[in-house]
Short mmCIF file of C-alpha atoms in Angstrom, two decimals:
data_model
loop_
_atom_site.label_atom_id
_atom_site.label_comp_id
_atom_site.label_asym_id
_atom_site.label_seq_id
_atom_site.Cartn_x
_atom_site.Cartn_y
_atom_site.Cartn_z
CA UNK A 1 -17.12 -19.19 1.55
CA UNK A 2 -17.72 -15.52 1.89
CA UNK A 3 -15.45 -12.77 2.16
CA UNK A 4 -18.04 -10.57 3.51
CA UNK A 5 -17.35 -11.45 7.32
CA UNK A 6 -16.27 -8.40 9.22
CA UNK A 7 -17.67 -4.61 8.55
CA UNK A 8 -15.23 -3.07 9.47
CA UNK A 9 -11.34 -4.00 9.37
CA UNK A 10 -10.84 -2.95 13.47
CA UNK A 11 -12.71 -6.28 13.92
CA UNK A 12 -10.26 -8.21 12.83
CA UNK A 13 -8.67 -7.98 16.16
CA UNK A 14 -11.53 -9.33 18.10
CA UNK A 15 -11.11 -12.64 16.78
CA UNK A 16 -9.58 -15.51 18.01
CA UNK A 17 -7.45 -18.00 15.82
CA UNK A 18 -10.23 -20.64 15.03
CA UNK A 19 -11.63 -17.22 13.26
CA UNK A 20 -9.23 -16.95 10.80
CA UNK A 21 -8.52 -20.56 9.88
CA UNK A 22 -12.58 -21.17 9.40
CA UNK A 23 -15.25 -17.64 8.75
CA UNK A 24 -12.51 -15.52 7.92
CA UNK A 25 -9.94 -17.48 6.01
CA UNK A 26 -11.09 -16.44 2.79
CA UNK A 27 -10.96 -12.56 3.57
CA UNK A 28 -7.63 -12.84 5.50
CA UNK A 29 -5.73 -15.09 3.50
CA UNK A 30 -6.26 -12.99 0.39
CA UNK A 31 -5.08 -9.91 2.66
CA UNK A 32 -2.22 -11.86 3.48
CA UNK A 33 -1.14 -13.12 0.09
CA UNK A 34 -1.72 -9.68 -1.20
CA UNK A 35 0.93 -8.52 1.70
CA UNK A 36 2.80 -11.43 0.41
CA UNK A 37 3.19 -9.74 -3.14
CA UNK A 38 4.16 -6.31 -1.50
CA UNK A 39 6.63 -8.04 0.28
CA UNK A 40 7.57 -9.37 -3.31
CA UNK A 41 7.36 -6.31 -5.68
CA UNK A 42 9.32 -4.42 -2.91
CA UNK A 43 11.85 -7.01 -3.43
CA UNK A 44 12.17 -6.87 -6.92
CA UNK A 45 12.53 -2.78 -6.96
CA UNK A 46 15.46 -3.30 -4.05
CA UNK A 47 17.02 -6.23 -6.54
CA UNK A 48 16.71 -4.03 -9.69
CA UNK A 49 20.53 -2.38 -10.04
CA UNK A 50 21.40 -6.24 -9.65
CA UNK A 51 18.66 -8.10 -12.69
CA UNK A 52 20.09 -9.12 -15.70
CA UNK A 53 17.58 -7.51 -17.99
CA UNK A 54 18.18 -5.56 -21.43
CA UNK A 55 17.64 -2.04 -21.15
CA UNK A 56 13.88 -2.36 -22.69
CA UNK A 57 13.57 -4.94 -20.63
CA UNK A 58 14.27 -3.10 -17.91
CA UNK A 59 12.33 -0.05 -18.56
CA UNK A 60 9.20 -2.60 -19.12
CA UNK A 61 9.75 -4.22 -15.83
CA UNK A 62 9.79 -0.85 -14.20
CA UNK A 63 6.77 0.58 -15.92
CA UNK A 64 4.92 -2.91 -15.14
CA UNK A 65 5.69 -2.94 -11.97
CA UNK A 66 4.85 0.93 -11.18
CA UNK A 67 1.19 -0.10 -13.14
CA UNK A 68 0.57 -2.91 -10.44
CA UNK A 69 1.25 -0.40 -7.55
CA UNK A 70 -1.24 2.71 -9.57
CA UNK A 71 -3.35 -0.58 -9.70
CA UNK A 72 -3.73 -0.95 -5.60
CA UNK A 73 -3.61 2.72 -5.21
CA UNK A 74 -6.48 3.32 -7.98
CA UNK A 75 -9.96 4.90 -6.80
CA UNK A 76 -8.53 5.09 -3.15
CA UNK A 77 -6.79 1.39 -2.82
CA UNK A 78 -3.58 1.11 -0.89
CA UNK A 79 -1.56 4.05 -1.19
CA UNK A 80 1.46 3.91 -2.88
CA UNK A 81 3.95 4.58 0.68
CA UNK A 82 1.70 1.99 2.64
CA UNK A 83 2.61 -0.66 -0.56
CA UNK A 84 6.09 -1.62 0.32
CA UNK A 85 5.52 -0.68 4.11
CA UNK A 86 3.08 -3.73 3.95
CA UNK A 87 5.66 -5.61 2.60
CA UNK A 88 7.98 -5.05 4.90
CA UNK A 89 5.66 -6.01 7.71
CA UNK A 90 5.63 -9.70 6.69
CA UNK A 91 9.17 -9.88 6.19
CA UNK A 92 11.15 -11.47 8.89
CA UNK A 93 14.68 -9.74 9.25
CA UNK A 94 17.11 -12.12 9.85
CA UNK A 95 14.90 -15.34 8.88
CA UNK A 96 14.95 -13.76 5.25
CA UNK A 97 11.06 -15.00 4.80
CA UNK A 98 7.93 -13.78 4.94
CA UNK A 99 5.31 -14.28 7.77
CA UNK A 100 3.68 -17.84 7.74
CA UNK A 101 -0.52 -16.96 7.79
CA UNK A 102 -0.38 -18.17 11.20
CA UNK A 103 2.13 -15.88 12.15
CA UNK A 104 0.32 -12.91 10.43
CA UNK A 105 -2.70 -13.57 11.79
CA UNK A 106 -1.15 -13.33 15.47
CA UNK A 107 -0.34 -10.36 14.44
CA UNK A 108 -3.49 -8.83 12.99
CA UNK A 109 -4.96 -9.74 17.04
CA UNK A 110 -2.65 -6.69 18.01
CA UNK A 111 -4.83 -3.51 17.42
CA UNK A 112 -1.36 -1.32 16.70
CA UNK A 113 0.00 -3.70 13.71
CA UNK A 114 -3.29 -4.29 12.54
CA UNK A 115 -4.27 -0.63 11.42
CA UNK A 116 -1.16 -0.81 9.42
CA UNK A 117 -2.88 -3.28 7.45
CA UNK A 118 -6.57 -1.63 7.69
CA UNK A 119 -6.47 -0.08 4.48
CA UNK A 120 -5.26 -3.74 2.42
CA UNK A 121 -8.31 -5.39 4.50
CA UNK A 122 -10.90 -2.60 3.24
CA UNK A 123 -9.73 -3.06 -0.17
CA UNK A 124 -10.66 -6.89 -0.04
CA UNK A 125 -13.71 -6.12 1.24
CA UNK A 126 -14.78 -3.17 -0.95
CA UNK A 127 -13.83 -6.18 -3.82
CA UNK A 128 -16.01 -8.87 -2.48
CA UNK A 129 -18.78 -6.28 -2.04
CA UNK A 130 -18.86 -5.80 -5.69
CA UNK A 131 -17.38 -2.32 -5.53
CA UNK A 132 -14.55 0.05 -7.44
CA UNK A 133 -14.85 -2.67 -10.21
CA UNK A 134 -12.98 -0.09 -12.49
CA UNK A 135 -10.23 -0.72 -9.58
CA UNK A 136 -10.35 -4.56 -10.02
CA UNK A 137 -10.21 -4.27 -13.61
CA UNK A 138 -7.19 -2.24 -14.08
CA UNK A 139 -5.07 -4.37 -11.41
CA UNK A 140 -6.14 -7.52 -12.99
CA UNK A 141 -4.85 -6.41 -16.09
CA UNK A 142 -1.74 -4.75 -14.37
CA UNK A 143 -1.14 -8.16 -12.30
CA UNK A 144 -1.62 -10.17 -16.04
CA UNK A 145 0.66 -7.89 -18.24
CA UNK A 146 3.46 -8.40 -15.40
CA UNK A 147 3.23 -11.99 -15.21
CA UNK A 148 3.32 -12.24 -19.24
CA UNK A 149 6.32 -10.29 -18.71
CA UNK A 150 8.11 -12.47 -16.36
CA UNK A 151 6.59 -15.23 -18.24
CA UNK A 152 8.53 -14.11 -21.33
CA UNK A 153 11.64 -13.39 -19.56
CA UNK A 154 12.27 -16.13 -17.30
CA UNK A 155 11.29 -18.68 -20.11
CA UNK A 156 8.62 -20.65 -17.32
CA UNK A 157 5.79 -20.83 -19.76
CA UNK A 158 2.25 -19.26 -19.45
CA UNK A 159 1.37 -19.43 -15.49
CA UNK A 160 -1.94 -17.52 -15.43
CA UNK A 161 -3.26 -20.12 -17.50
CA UNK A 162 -1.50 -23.01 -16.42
CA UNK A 163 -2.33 -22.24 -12.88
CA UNK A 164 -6.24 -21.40 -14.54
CA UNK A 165 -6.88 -24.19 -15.94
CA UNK A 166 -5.06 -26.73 -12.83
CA UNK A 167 -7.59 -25.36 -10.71
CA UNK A 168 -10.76 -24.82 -12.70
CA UNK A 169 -12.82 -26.54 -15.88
CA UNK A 170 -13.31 -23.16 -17.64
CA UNK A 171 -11.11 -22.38 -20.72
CA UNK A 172 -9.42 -18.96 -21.04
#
């Protein structure tokens, strides 16, 4: 399936729900997960007075996360201020949870939510089109560092690879 479904990210509105669980579920669910993790890192930056981290630690954890957001921004991504704004879109005050896809995608059929989420939507597709690989590349290796680091920390084990090799045959 093809991420390469809509030109432009305005289009998005157009559709209808059958859209997004079928032609466009690959683009939008990545947009949405990627919201997800905004919602996430936002999160974490709120939480950090309250981690129990050693002070390198906690200068690491800082500087990792501040490489995933330079990451997003890089070679005209998401801007930094839009990040966490994202993030707060898909979290549900009061519920203290994020947007189900269902419910996100409601939302994306409203043109005045949607543009907040234009720029996240051209990102994915300037990825699947093959371009600002120097972009990809540097978050990849942002997004990898910071999960060795939480990895480490937390004590879970290795889950880029475990979760690489559950869902493919190819070796790291």
């Amino acid at each position: 399936m093809t991420m390469l479904v809509i030109d432009d990210p305005a289009d998005v509105s157009a559709k209808d729900a059958a859209w997004f669980t079928g032609a466009g579920c690959a683009l939008m669910s990545s947009v949405y997960l990627t919201a997800c993790l905004f919602a996430h890192l936002k999160k974490v930056r709120e939480d950090f007075p309250y981690l129990r981290l050693s002070a390198t630690d906690d200068t690491r954890l800082a500087a990792l996360l501040l490489r995933v957001q330079r990451g997003f921004r890089y070679h005209e991504g998401v801007y930094y201020v839009t990040q966490p704004s994202i993030g707060e879109a898909v979290w549900v005050r009061g519920d203290e949870r994020l947007l189900t896809y269902r419910e996100f995608c409601e939302k994306l059929q409203d043109p005045a939510w949607r543009v907040w989420i234009d720029r996240l939507t051209l990102f994915h597709l300037e990825t699947a089109r093959g371009q600002k690989t120097e972009r990809t590349g540097r978050l990849l290796a942002a997004l990898v560092q910071l999960s060795e680091f939480l990895d480490d920390c937390v004590g879970g084990g290795k889950s880029i690879e475990s979760r690489v090799r559950a869902e493919s045959d190819v070796p790291l």
